[in-house]
mmCIF file of C-alpha atoms (C1' of nucleotides) in Angstrom:
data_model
loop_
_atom_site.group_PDB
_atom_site.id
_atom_site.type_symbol
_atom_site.label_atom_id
_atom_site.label_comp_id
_atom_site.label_asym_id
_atom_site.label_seq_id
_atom_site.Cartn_x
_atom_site.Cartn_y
_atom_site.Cartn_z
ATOM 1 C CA UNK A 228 81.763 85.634 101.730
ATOM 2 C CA UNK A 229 84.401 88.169 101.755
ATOM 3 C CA UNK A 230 83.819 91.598 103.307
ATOM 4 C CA UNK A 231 85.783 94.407 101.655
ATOM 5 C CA UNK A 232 86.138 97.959 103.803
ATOM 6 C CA UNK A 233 85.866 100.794 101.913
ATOM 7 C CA UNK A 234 87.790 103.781 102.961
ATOM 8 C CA UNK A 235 85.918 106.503 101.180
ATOM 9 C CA UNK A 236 83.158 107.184 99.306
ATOM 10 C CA UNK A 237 86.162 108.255 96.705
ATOM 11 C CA UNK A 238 85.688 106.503 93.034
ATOM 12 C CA UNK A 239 89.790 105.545 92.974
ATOM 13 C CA UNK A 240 89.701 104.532 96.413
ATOM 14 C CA UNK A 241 86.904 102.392 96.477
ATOM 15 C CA UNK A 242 88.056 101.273 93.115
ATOM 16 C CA UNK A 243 91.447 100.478 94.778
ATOM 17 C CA UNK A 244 90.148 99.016 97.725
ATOM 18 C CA UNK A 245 89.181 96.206 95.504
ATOM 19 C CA UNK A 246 92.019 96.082 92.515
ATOM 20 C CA UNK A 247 94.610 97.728 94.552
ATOM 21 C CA UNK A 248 96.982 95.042 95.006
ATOM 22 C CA UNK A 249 99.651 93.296 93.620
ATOM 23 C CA UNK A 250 97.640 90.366 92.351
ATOM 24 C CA UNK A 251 94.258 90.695 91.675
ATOM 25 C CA UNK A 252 94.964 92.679 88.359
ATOM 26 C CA UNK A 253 97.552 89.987 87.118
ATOM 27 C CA UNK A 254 94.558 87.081 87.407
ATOM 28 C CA UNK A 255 92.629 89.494 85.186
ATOM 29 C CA UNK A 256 95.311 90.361 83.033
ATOM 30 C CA UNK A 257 95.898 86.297 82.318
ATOM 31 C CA UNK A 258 92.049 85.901 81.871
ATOM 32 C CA UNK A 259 91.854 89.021 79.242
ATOM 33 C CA UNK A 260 95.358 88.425 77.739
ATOM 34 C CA UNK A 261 96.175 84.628 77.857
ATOM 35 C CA UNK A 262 92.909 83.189 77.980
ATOM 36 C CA UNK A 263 93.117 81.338 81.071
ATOM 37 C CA UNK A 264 90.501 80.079 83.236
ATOM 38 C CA UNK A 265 91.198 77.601 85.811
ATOM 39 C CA UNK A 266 92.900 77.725 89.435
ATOM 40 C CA UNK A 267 95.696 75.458 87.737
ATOM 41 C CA UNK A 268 96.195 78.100 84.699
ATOM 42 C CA UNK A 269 96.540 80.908 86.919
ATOM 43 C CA UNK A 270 99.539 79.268 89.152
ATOM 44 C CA UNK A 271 101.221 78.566 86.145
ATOM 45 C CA UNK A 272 101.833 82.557 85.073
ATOM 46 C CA UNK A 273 105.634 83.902 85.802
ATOM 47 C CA UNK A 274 105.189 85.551 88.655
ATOM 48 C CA UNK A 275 104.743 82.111 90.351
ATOM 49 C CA UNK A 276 101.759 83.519 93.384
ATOM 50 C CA UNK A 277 100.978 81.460 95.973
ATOM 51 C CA UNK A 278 98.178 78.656 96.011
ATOM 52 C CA UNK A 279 96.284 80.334 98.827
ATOM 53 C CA UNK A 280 96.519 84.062 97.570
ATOM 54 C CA UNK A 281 95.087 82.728 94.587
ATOM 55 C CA UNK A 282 92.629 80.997 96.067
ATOM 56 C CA UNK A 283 91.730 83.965 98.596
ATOM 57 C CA UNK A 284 92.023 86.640 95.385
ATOM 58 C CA UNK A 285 89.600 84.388 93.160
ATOM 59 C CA UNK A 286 87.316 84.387 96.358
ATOM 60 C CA UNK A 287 87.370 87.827 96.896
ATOM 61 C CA UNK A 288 86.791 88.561 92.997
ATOM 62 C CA UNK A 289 83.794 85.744 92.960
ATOM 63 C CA UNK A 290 82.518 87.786 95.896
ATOM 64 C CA UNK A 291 82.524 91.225 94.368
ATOM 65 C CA UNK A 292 81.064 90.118 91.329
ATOM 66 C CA UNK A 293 83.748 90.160 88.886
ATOM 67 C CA UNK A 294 83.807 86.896 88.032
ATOM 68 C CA UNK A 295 81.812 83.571 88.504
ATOM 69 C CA UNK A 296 82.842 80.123 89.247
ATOM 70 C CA UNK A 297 81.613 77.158 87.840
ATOM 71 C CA UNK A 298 82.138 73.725 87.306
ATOM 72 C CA UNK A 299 83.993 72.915 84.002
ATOM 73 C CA UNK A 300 82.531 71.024 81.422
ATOM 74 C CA UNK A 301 85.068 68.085 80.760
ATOM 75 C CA UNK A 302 85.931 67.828 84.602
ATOM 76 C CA UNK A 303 83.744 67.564 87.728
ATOM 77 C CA UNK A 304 86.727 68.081 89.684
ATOM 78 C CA UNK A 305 87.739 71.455 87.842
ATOM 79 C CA UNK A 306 86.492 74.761 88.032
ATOM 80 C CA UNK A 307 86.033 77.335 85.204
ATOM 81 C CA UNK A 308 86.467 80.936 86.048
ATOM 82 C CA UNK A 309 85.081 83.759 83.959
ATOM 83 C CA UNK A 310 84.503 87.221 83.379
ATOM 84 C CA UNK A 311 81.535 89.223 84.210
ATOM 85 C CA UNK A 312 80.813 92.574 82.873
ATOM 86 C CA UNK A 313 81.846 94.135 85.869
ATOM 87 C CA UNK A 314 85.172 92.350 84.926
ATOM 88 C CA UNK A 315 85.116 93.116 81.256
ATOM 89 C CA UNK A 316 84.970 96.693 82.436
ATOM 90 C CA UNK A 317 88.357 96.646 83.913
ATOM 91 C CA UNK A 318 90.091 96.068 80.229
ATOM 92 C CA UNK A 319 90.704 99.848 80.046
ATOM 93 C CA UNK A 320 92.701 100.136 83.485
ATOM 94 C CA UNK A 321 94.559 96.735 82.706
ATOM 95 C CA UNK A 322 95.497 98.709 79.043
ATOM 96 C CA UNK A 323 96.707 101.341 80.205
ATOM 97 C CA UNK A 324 98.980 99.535 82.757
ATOM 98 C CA UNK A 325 100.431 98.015 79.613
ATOM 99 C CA UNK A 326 100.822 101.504 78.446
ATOM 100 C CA UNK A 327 102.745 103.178 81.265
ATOM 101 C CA UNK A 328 104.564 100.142 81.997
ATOM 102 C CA UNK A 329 105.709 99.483 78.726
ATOM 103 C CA UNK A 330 106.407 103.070 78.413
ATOM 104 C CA UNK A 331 108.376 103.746 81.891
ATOM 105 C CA UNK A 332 109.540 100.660 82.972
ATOM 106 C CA UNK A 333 112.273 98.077 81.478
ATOM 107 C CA UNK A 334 109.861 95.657 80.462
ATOM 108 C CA UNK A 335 109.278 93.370 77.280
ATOM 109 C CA UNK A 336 106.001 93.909 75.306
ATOM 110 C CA UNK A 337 104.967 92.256 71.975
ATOM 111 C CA UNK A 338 105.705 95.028 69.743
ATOM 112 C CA UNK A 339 102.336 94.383 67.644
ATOM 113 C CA UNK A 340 100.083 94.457 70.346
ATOM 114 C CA UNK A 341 101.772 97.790 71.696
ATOM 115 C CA UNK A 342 101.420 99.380 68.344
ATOM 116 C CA UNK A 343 97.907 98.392 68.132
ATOM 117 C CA UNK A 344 96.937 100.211 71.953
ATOM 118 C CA UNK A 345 99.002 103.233 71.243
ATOM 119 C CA UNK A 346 97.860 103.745 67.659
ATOM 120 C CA UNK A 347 93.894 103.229 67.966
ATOM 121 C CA UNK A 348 93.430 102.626 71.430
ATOM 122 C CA UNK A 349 89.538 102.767 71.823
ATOM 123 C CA UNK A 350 89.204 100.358 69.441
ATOM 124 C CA UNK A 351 91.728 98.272 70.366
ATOM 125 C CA UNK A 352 89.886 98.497 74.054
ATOM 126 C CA UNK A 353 87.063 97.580 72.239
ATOM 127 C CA UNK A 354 88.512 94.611 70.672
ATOM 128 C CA UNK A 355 89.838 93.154 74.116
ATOM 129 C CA UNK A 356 86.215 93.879 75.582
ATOM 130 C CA UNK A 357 84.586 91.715 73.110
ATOM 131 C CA UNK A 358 86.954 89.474 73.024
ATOM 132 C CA UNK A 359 87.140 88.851 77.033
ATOM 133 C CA UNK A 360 82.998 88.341 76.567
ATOM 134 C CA UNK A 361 83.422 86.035 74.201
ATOM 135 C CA UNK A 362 85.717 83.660 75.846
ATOM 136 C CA UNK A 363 83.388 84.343 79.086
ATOM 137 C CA UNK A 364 80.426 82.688 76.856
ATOM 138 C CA UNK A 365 81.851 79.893 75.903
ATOM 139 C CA UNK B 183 116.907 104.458 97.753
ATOM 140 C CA UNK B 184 114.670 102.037 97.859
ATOM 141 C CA UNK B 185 114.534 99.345 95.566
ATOM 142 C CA UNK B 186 111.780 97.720 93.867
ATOM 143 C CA UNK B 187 111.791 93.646 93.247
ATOM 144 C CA UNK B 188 110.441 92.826 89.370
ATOM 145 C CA UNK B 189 108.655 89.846 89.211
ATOM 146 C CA UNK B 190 108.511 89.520 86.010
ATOM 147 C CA UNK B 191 109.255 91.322 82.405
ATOM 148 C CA UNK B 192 105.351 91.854 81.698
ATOM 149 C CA UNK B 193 104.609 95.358 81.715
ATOM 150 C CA UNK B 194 101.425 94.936 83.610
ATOM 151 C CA UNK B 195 103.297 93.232 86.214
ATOM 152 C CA UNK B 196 106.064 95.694 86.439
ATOM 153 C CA UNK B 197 103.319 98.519 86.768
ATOM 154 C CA UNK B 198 101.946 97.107 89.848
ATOM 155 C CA UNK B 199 105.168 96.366 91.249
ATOM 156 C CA UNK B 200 105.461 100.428 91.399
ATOM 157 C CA UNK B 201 101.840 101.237 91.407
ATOM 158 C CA UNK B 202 100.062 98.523 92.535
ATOM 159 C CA UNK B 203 98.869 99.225 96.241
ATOM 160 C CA UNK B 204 96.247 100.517 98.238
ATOM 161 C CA UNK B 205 98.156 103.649 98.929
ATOM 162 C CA UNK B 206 100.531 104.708 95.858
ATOM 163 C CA UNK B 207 97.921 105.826 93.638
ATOM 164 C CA UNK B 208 95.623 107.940 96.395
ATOM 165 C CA UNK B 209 99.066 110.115 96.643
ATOM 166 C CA UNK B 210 98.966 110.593 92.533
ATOM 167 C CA UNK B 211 95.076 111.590 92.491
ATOM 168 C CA UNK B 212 95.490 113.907 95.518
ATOM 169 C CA UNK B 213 97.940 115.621 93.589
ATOM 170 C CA UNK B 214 96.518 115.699 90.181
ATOM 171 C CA UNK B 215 92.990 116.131 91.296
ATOM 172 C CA UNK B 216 93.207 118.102 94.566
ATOM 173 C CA UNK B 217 96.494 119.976 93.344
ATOM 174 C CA UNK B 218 98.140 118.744 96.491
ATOM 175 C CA UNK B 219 101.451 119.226 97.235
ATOM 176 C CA UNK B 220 102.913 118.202 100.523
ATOM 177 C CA UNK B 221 103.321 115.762 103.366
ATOM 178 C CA UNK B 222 100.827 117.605 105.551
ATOM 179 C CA UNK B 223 98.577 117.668 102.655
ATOM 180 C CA UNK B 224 98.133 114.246 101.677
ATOM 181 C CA UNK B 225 97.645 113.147 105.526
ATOM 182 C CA UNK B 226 94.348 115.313 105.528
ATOM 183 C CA UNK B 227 92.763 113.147 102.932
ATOM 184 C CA UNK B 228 89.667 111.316 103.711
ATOM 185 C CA UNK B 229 91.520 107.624 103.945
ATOM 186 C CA UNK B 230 93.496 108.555 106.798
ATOM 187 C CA UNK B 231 97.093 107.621 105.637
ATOM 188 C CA UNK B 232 99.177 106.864 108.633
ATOM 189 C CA UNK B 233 102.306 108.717 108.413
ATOM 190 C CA UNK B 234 105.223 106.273 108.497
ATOM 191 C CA UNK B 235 103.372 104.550 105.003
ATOM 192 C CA UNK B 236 103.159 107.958 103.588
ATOM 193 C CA UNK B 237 106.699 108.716 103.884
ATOM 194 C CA UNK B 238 107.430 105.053 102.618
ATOM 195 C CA UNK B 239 105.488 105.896 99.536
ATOM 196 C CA UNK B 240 106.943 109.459 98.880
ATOM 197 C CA UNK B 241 110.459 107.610 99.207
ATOM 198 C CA UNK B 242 109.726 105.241 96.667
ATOM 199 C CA UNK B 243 107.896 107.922 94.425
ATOM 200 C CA UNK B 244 110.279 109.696 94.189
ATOM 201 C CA UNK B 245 113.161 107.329 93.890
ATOM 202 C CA UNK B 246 111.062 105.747 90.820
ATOM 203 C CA UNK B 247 111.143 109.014 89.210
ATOM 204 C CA UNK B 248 107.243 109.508 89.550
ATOM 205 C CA UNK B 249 107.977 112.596 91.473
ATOM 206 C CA UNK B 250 110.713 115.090 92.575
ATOM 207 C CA UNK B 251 110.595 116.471 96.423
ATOM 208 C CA UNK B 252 112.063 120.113 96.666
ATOM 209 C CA UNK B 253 112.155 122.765 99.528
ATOM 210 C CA UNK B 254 109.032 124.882 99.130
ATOM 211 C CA UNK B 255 108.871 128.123 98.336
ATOM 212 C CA UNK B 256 107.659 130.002 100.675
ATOM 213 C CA UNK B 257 108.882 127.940 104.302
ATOM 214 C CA UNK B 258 111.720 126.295 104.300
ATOM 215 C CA UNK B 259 110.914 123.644 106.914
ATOM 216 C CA UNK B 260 108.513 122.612 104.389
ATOM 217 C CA UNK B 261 108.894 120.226 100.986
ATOM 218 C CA UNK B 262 106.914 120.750 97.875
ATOM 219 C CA UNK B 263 106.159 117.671 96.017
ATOM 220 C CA UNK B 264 106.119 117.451 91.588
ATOM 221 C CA UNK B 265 104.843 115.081 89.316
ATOM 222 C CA UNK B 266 107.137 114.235 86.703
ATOM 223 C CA UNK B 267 106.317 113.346 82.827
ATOM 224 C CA UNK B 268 106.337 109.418 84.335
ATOM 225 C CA UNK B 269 103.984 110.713 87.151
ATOM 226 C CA UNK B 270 101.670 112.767 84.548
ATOM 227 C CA UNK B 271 101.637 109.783 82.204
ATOM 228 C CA UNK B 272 99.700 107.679 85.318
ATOM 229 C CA UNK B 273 96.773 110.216 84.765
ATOM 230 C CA UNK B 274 94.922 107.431 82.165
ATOM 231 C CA UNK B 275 95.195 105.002 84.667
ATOM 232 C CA UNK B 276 93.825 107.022 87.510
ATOM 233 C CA UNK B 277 90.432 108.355 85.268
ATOM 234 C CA UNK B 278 90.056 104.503 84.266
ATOM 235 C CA UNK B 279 89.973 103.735 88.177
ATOM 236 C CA UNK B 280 87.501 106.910 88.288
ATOM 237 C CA UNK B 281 85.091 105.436 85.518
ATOM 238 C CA UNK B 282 85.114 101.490 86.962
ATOM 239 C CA UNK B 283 84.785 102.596 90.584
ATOM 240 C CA UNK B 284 81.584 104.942 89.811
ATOM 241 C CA UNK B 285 80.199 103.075 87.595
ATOM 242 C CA UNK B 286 80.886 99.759 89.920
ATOM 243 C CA UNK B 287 80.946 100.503 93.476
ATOM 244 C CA UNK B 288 78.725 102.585 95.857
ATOM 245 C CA UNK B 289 80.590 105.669 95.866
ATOM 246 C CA UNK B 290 79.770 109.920 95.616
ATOM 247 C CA UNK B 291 81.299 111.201 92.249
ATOM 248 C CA UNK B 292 80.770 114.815 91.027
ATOM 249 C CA UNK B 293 78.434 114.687 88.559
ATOM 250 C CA UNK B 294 79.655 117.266 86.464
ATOM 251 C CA UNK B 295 83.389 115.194 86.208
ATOM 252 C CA UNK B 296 81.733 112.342 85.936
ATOM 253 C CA UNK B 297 80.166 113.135 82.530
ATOM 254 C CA UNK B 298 83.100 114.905 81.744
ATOM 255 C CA UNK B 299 84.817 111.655 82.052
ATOM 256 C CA UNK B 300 82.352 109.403 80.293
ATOM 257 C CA UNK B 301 81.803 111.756 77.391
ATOM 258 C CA UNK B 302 85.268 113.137 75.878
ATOM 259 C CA UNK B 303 87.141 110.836 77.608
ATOM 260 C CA UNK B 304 90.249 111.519 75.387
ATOM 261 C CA UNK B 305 89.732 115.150 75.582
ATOM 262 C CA UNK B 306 89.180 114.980 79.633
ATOM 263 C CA UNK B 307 92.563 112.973 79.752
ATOM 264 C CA UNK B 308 94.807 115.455 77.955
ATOM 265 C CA UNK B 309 93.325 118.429 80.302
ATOM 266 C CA UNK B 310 94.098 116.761 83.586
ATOM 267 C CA UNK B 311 97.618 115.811 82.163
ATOM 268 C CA UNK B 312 97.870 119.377 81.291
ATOM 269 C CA UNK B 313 96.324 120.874 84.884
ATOM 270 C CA UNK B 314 98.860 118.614 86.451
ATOM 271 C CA UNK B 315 101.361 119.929 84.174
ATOM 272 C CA UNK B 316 100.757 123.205 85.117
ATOM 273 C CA UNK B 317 101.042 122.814 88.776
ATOM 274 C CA UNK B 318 104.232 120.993 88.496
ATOM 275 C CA UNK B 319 105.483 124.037 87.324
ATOM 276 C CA UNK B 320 104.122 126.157 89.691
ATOM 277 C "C1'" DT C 72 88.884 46.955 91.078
ATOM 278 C "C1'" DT C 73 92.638 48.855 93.208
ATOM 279 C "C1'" DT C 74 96.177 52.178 92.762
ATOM 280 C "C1'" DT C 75 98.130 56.316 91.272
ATOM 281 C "C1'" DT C 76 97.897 60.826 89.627
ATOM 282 C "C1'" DT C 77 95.807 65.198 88.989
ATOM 283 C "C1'" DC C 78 93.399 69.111 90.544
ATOM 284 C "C1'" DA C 79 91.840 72.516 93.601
ATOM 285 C "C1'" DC C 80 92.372 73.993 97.311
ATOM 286 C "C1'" DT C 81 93.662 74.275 102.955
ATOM 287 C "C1'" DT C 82 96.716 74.499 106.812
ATOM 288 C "C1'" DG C 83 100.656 75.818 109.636
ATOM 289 C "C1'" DC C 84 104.041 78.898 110.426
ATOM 290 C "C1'" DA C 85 107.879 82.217 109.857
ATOM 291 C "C1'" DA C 86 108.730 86.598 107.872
ATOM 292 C "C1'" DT C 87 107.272 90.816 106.175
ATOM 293 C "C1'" DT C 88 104.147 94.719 106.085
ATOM 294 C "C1'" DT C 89 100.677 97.553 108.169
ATOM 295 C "C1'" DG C 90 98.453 100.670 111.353
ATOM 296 C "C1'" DC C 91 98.479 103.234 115.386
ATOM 297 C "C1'" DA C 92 100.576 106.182 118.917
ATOM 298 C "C1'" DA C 93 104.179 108.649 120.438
ATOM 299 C "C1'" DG C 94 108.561 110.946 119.815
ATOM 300 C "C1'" DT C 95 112.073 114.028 117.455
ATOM 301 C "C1'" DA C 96 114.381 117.630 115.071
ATOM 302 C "C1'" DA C 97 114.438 121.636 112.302
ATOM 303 C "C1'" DT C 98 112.219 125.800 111.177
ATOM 304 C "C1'" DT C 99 109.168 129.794 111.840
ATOM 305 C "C1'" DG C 100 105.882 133.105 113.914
ATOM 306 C "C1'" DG C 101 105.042 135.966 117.671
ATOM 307 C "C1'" DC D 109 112.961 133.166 123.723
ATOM 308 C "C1'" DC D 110 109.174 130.083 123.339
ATOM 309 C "C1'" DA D 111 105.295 127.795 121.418
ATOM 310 C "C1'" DA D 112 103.596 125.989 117.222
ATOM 311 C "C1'" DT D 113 104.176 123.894 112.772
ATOM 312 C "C1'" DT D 114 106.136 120.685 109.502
ATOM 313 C "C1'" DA D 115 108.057 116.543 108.155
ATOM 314 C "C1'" DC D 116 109.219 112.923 109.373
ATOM 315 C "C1'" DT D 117 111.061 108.443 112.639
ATOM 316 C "C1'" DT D 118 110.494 104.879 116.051
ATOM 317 C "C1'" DG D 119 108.378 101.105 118.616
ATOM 318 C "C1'" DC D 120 105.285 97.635 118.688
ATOM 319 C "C1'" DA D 121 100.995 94.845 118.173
ATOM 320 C "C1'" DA D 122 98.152 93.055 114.586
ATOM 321 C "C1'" DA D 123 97.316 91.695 110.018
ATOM 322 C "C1'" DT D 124 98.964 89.931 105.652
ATOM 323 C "C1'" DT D 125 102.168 87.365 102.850
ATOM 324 C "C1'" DG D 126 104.927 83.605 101.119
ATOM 325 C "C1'" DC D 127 106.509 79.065 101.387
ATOM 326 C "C1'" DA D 128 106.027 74.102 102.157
ATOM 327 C "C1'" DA D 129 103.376 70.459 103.122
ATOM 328 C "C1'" DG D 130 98.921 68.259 103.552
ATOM 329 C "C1'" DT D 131 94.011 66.934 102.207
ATOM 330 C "C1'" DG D 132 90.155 65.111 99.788
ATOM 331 C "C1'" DA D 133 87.613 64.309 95.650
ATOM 332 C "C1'" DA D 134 87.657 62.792 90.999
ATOM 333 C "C1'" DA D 135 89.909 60.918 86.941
ATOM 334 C "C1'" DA D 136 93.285 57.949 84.720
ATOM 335 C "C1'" DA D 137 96.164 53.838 84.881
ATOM 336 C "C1'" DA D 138 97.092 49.161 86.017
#
DNA sequence: TTTTTTCACTTGCAATTTGCAAGTAATTGG
DNA sequence: CCAATTACTTGCAAATTGCAAGTGAAAAAA
């Protein structure tokens, strides 16, 4: 079990001690965004991370409670990842990474999806909310 | 000038190439929270910066455009730090990190920003873009 | 049934980054 | 003039990262 140190008693630090990295919020981004569940999915993204970040970052999230492991359904040999609420709960930070990098940064967005979070964006947080429990149920 | 390796085109991913550390974003809330504005300043916060990362981080700040370093005022010895627009816009982000940490993690929150926060959220954002507006200007 | 492939990691190691302590150089206050 | 302040820089040990290769269990192929 992993043992995090928290710097402060500070909301954004603590906060950061646990998402503050370079990877953990990409894992999260590919389970809210694309869907994906398994160790194999997650090495596949672009930004190519290394198998035993991955493995140390899903350990670390498992640990804190943002997501649970399990064995898959079709495969013995395969693990499912998926969101808890604690997890769900970090769809509003991941959106508005979109925002500012899409917004700042030379980046390439699907126009739709940007229109939909800077038109109505509570209830387009809403939407990815429900959506990440959903695919966490089944 | 430092420069910044993109891993990839996603915007989420391009964020936390510029954002995503344990450091970056403790420099952004000190300054749009505390209304801090130099070196000295930021080293007094409760994490306990060390000083060679803190200058690291100003560097690239500024040299993304997230901030602008001028002589101060009053000393000149001494260098005033500014968020720009880019660095205001990162104000979501930071109150989302406020809102999952508290709510999350064992941490001390005031109360009274706390349900400032979870109440008008929308309303809470604009003010702190506009406080940190202000003392950009100042 | 044996063999091969897939999947989910683990291990070893070089390279980079971090954290700590100490040092420096330019003001500024007395 | 001299001590203190401010904003860094430097050196170095320790921790973390990234890459390549290896492992072991289960599933698919022969």
């Amino acid at each position: 079990m992993k043992v995090l140190k928290q710097r402060s008693t500070c909301p954004i630090s603590t906060a950061l001690d646990v998402l503050g990295d370079k990877w953990t919020l990409l894992i999260l981004r590919d389970m809210v965004f694309a869907g994906k569940s398994t160790y194999g999915q997650f090495l596949q993204s672009a930004e190519k991370m290394a198998t035993n970040i991955l493995a140390d970052r899903l350990a670390v999230l498992e640990s804190q409670g943002i997501l649970t492991k399990a064995v898959a359904a079709d495969k013995k040999s395969k693990f499912t990842y998926r969101l808890t609420e604690k997890g769900v709960d970090t769809v509003p930070l991941i959106i508005e990474l979109v925002l500012w990098g899409a917004k700042h940064c030379p980046t390439i967005v699907d126009s739709g999806l940007l229109a939909e979070l800077q038109g109505e964006k509570d209830a387009a947080v809403e939407k990815y909310k429900q959506l990440a429990r959903e695919m966490a149920r089944a």
